[in-house]
Coordinates of N, CA and C in Angstrom, one line a residue:
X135 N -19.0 -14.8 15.0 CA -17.7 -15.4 15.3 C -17.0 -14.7 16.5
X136 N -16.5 -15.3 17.5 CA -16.2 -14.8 18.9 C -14.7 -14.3 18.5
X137 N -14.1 -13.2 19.2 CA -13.0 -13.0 19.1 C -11.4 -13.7 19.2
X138 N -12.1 -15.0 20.0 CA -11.1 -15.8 20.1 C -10.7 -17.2 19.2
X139 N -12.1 -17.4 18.6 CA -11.9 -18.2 17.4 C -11.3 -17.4 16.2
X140 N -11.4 -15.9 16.0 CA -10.6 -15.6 14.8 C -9.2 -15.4 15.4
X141 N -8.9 -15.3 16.4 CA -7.4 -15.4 16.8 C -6.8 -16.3 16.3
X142 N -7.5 -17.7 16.8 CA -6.9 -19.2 16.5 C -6.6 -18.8 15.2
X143 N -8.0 -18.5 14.3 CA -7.4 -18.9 12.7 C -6.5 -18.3 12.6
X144 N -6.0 -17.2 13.3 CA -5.3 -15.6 12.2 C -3.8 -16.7 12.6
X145 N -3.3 -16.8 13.7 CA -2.7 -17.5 14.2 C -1.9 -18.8 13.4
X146 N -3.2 -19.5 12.7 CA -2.4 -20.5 11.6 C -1.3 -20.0 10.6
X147 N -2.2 -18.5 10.1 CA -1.3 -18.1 8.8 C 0.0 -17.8 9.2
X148 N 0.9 -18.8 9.6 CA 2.2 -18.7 9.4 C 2.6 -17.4 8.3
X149 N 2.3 -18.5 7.5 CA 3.3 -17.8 5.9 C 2.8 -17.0 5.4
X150 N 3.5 -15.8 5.2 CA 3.3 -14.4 4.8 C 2.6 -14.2 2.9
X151 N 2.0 -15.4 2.6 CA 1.7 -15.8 1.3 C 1.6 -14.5 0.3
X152 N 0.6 -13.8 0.6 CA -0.4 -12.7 -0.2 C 0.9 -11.9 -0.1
X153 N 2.1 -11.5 1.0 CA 3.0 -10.6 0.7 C 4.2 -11.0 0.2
X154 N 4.6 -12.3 0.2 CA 5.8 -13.0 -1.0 C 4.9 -13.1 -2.4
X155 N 3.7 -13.4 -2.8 CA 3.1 -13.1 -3.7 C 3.5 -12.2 -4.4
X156 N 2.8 -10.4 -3.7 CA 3.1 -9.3 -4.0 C 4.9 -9.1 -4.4
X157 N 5.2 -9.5 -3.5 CA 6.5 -9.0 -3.5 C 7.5 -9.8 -5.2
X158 N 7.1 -10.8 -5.1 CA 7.5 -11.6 -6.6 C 7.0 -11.1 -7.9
X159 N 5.6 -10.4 -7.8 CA 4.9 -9.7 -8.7 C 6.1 -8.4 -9.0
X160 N 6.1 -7.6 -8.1 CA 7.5 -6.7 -8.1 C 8.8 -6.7 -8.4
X161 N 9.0 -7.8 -8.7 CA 10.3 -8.0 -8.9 C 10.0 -8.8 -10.5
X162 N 9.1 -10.0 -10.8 CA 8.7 -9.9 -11.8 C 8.6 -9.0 -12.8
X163 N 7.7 -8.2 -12.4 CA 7.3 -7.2 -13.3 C 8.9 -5.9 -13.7
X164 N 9.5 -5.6 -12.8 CA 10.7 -5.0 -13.3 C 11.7 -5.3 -14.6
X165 N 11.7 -6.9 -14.6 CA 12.1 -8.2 -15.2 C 12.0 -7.9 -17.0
X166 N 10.4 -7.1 -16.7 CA 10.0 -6.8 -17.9 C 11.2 -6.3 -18.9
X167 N 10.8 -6.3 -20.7 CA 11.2 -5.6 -20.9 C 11.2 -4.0 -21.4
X168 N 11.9 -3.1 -21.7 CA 11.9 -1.9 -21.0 C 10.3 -1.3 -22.1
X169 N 10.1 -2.0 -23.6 CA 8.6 -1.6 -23.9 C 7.8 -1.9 -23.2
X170 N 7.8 -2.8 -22.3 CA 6.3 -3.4 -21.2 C 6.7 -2.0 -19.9
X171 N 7.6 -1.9 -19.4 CA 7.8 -0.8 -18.9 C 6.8 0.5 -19.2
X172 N 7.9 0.7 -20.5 CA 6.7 2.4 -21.0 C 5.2 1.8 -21.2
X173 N 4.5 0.6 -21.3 CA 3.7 0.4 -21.7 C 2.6 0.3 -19.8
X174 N 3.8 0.2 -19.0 CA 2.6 -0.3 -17.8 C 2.6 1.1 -16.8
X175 N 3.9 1.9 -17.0 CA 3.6 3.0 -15.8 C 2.6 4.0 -16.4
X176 N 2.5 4.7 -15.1 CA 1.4 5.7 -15.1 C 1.9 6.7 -16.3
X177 N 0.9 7.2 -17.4 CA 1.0 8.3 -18.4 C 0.0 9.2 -18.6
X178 N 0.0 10.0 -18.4 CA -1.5 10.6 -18.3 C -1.7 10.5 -20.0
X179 N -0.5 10.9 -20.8 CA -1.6 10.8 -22.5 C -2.0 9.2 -22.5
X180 N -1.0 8.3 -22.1 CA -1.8 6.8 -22.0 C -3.1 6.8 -22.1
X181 N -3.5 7.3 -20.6 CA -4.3 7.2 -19.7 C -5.6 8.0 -20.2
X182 N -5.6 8.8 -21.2 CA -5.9 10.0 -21.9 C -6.4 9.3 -23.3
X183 N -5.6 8.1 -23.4 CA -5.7 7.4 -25.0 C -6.6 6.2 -24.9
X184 N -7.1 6.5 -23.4 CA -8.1 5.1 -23.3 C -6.9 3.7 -22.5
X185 N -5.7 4.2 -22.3 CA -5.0 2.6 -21.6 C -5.4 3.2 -19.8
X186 N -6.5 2.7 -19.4 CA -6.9 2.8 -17.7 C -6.4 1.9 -17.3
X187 N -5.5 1.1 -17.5 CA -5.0 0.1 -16.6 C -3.6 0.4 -16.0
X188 N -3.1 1.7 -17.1 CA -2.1 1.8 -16.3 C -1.9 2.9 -14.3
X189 N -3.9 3.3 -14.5 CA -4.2 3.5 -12.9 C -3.4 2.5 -12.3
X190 N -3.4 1.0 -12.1 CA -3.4 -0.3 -11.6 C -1.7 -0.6 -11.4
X191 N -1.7 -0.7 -13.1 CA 0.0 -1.3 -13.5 C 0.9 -0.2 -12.6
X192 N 0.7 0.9 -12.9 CA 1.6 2.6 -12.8 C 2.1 2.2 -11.0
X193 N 1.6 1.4 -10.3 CA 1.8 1.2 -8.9 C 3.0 0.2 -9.2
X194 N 2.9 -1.0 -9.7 CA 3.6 -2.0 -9.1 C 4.6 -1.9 -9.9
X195 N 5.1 -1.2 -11.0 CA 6.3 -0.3 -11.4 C 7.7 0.2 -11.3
X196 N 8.6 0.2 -11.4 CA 9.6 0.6 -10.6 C 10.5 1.2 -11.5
X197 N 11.4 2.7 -11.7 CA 12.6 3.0 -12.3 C 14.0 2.9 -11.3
X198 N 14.7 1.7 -11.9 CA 16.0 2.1 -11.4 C 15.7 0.5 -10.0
X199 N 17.4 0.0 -10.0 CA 17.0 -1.2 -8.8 C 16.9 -0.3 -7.3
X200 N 17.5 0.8 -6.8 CA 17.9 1.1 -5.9 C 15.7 1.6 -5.3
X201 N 15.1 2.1 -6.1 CA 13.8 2.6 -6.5 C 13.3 1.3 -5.9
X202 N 13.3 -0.2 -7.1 CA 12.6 -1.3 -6.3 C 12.8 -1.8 -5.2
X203 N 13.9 -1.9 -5.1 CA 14.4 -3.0 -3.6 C 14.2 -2.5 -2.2
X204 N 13.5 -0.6 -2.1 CA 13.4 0.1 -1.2 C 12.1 -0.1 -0.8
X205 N 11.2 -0.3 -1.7 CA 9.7 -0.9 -2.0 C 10.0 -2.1 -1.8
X206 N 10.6 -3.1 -2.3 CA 10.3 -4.4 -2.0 C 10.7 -4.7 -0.5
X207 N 11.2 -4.5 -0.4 CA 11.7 -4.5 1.3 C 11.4 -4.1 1.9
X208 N 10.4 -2.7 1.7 CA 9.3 -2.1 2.8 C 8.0 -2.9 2.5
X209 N 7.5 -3.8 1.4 CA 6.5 -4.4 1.3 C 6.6 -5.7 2.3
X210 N 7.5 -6.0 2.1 CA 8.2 -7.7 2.8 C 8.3 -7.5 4.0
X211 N 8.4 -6.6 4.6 CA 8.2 -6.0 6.3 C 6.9 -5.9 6.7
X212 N 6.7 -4.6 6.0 CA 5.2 -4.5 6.2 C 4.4 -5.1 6.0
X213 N 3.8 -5.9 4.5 CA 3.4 -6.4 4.4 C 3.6 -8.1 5.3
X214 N 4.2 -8.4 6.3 CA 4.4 -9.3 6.7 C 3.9 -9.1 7.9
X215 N 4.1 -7.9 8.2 CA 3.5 -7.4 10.0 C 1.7 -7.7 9.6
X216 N 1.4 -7.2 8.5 CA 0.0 -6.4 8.9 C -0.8 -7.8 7.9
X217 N -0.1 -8.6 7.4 CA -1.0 -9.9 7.1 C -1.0 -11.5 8.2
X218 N 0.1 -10.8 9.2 CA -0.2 -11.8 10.5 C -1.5 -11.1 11.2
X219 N -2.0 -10.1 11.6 CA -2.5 -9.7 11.8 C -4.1 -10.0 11.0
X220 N -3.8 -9.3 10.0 CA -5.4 -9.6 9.3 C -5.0 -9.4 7.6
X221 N -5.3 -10.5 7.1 CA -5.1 -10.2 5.6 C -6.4 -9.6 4.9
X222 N -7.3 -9.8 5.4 CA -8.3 -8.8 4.9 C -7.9 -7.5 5.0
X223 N -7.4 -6.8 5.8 CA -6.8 -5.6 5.9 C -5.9 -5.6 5.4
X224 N -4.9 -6.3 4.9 CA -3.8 -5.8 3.9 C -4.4 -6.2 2.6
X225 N -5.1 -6.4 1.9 CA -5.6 -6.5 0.7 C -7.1 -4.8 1.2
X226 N -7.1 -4.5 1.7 CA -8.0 -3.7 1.9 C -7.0 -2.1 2.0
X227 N -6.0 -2.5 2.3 CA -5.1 -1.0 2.4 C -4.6 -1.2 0.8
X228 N -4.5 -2.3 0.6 CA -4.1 -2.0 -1.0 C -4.3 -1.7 -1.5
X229 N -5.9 -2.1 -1.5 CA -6.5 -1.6 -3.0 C -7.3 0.0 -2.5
X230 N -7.1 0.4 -0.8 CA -7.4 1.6 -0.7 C -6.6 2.9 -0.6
X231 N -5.2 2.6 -0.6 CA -4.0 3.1 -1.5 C -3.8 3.4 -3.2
X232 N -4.2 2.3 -3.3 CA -4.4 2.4 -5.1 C -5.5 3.7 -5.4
X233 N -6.6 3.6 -4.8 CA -7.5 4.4 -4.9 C -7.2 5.7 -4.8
X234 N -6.7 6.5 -3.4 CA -6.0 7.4 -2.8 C -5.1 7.9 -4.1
X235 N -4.2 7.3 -4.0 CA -3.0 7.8 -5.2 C -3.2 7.9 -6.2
X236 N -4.6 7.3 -6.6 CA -5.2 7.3 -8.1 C -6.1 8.6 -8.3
X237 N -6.7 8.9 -7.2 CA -7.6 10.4 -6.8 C -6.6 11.4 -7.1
X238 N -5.2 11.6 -6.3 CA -4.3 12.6 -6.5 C -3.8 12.6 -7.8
X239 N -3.4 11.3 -8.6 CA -2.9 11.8 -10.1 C -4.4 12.0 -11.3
X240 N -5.4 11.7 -11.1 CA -6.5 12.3 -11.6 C -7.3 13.8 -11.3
X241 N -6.9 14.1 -10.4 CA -7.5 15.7 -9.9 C -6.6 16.8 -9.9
X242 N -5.1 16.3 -9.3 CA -4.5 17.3 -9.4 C -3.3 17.4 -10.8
X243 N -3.6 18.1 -11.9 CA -3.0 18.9 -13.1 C -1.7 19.0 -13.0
X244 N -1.0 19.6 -12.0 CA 0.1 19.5 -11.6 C 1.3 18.7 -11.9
X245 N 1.0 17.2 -11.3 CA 1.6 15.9 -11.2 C 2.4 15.4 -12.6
X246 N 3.5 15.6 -12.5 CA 4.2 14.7 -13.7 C 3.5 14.0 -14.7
X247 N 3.8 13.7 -16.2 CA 3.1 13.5 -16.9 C 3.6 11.6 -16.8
X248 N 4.4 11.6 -15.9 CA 4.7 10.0 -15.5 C 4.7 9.9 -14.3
X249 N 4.4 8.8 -14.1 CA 4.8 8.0 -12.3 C 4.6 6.4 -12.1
X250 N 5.1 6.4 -11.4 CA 5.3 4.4 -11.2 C 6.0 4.8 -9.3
X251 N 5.7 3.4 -8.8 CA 6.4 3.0 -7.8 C 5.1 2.9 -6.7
X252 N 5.4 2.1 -5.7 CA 4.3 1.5 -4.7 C 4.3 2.4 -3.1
X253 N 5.1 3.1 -3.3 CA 5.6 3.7 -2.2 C 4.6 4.4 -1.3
X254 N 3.3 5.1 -2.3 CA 1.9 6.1 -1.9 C 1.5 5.2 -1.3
X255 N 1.4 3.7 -1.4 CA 0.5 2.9 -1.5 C 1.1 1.9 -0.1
X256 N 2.3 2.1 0.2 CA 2.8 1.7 1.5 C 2.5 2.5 2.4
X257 N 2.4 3.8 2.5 CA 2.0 4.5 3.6 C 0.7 4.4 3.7
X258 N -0.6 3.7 3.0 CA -1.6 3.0 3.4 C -1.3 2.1 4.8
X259 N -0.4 1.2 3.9 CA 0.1 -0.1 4.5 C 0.4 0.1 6.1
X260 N 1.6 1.0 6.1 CA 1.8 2.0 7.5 C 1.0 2.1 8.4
X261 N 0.0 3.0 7.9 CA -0.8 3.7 8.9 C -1.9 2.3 9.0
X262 N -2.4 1.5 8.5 CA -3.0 0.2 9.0 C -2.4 -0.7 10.2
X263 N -0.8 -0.7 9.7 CA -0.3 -1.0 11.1 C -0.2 -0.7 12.3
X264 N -0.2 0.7 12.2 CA -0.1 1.8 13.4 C -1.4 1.6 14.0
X265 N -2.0 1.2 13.3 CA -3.6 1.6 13.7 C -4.1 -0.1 14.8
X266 N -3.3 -1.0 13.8 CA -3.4 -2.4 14.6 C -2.7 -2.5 16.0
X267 N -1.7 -1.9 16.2 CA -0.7 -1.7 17.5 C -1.2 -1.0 18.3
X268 N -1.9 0.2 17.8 CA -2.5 0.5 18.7 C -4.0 -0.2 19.1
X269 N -5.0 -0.5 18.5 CA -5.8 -1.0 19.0 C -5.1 -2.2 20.4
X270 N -4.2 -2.7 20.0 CA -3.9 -4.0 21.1 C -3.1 -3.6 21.7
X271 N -1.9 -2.5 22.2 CA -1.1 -2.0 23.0 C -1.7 -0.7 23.8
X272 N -2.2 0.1 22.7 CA -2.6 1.4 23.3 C -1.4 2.1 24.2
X273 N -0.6 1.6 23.2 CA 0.7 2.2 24.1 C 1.4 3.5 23.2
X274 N 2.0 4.1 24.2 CA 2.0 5.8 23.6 C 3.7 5.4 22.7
X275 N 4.6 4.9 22.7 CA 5.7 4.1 21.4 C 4.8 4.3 20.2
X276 N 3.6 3.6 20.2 CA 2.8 3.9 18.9 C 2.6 5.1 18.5
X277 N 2.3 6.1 19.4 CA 1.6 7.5 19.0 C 3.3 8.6 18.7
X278 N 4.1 7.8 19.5 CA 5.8 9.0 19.1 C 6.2 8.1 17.5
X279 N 5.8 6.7 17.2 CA 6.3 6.9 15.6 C 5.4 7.0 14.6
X280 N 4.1 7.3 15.4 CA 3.4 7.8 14.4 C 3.2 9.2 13.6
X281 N 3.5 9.7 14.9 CA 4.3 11.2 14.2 C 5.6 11.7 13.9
X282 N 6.3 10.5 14.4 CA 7.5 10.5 13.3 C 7.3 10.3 11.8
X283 N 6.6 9.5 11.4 CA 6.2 9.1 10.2 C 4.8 10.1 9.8
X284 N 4.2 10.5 10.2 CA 3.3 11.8 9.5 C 4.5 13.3 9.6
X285 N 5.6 13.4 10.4 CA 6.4 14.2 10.6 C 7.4 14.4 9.3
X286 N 7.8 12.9 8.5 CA 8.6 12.7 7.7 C 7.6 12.8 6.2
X287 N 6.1 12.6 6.1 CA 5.0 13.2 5.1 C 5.2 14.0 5.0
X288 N 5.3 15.1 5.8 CA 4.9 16.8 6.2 C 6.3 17.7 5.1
X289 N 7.4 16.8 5.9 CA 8.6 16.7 5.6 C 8.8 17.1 4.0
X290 N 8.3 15.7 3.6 CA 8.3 15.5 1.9 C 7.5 16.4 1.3
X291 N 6.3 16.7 1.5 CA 5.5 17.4 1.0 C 6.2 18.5 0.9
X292 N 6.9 19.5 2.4 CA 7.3 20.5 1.9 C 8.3 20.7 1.1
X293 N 9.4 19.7 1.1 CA 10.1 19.7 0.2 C 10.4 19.3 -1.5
X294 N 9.3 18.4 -1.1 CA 9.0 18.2 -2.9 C 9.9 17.1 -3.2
X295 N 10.1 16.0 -2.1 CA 11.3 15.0 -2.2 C 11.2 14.0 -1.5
X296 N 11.6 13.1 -1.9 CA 11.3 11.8 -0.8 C 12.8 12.1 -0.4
X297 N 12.6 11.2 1.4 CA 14.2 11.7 2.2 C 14.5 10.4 2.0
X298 N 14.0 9.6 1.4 CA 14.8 7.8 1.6 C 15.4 7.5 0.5
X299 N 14.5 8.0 -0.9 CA 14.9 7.6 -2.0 C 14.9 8.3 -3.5
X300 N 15.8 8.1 -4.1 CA 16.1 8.9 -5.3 C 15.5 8.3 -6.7
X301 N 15.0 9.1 -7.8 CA 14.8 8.1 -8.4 C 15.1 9.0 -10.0
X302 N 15.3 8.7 -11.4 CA 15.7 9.7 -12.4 C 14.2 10.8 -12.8
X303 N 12.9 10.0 -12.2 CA 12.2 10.4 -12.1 C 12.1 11.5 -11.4
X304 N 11.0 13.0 -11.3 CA 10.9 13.7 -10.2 C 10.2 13.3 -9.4
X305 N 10.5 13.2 -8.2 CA 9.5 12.0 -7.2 C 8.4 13.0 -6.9
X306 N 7.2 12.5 -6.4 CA 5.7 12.8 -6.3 C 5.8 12.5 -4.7
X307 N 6.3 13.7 -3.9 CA 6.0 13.2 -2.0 C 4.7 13.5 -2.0
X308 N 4.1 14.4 -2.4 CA 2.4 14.2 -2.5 C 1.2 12.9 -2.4
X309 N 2.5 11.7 -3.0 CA 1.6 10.6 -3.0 C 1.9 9.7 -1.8
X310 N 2.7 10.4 -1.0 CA 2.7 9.8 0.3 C 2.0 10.1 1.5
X311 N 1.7 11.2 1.5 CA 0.3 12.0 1.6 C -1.3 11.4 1.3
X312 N -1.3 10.9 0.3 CA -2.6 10.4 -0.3 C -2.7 9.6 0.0
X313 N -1.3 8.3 0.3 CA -1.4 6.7 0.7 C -1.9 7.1 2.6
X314 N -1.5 7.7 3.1 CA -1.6 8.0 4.5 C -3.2 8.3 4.4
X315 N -3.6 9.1 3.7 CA -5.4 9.7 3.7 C -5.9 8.5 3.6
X316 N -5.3 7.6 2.7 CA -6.0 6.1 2.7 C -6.5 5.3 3.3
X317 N -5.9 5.6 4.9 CA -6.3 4.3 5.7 C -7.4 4.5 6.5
X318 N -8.5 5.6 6.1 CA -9.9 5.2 6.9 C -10.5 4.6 5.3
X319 N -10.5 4.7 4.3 CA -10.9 3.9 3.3 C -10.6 2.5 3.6
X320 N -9.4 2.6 3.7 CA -8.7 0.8 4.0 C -9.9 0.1 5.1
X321 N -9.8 0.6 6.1 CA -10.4 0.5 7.6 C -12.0 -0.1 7.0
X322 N -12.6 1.1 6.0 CA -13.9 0.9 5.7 C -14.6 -1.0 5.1
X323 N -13.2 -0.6 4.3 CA -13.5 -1.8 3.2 C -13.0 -3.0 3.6
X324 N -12.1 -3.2 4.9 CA -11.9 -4.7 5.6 C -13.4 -4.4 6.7
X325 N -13.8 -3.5 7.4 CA -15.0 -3.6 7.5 C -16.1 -4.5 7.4
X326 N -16.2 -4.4 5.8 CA -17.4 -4.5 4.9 C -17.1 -5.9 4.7
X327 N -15.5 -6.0 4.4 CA -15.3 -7.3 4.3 C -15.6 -8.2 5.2
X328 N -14.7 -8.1 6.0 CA -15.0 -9.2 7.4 C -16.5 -9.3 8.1
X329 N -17.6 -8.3 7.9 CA -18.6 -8.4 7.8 C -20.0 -9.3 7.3
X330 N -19.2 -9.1 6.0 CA -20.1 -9.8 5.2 C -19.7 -11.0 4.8
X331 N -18.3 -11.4 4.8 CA -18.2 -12.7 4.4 C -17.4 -13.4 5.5
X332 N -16.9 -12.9 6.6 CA -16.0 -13.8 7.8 C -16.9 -15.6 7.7
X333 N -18.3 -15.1 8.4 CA -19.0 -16.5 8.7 C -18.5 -17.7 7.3
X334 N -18.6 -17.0 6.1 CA -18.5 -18.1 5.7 C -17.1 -18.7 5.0
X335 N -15.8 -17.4 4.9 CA -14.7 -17.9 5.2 C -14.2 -18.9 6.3
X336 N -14.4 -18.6 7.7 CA -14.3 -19.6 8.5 C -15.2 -20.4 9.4
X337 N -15.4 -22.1 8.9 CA -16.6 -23.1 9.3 C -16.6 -22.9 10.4
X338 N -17.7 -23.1 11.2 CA -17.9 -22.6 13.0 C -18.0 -24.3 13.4
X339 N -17.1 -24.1 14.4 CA -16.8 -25.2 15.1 C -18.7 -26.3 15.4

């Protein structure tokens, strides 16, 4: 498939579907109530008890509205930039974010015996975009906020805090760290994707 026929298609996708999707999932799931809560975020005795789903659930999670709406509104941005672009790649930073952040609360001992929120899993999202802009601009604007934004990682990490948002929880800046490690995994697995099944997602003229 020539470069310019997947333009056309990418082109159609108006509608940000897969990220109003997500984003309704998020706000749904909050909605819950507060036993489906303790029952979906991350717990390591859970997780310890045989519930491995809360690897999965423990992302799309949220304590507190000020916690969601910072997430949902960075998903609804981003996720909007980086699915005009290629939705195989934002389904591919997703689930290689989930991965990432799921490495750091299984390896490292450390980590709170809870956690929830999507945030590790946006700085996937991030650096996929950065990565898109640059391929097509190659303009140096991309390379000054990209290390504003690994500058504001560096940031959290040493501090042990997120600078955007508060939560009753102790926040984990570590996992913003891990969502950023994420995006040669992401990169790998739209790859693989668009590889192996582009031809027959889109009929050839």
């Amino acid at each position: 498939m020539h470069r310019s026929k997947r333009m056309q298609v990418q082109n159609k996708r108006s509608a940000p579907v897969i990220t109003l999707t997500m984003c309704a999932a998020l706000l749904a799931l909050f909605c819950l109530p507060e036993s489906a809560h303790t029952a979906l975020v991350f717990d390591r005795m859970r997780l310890e008890a045989g519930y491995w789903y809360v690897l999965v659930s423990g992302h799309w999670m949220h304590i507190g509205w000020e916690h969601l709406l910072w997430n949902v509104s960075a998903l609804a941005v981003m996720g909007t930039l980086l699915e005009q672009q290629s939705r195989s790649l934002l389904l591919s930073s997703v689930l290689a974010g989930t991965i990432a952040v799921n490495l750091l609360l299984l390896l490292d001992p450390s980590i709170p015996v809870r956690y929830c929120g999507l945030s590790g899993v946006l700085n996937t999202l991030m650096g996929a975009i950065l990565y898109t802009l640059w391929r097509s601009t190659q303009s140096f604007v991309v390379i000054f906020i990209a290390g504003l934004w690994l500058a504001k990682i560096a940031i959290e990490v040493f501090l042990g805090d997120s600078l955007l948002t508060s939560t009753e929880w102790p926040p984990l800046a570590t996992a913003h760290l891990a969502g950023a490690l994420g995006l040669p995994l992401a990169l790998v697995i739209n790859r693989s994707i668009t590889r192996n099944h582009y031809e027959h997602l889109v009929p050839s003229e």
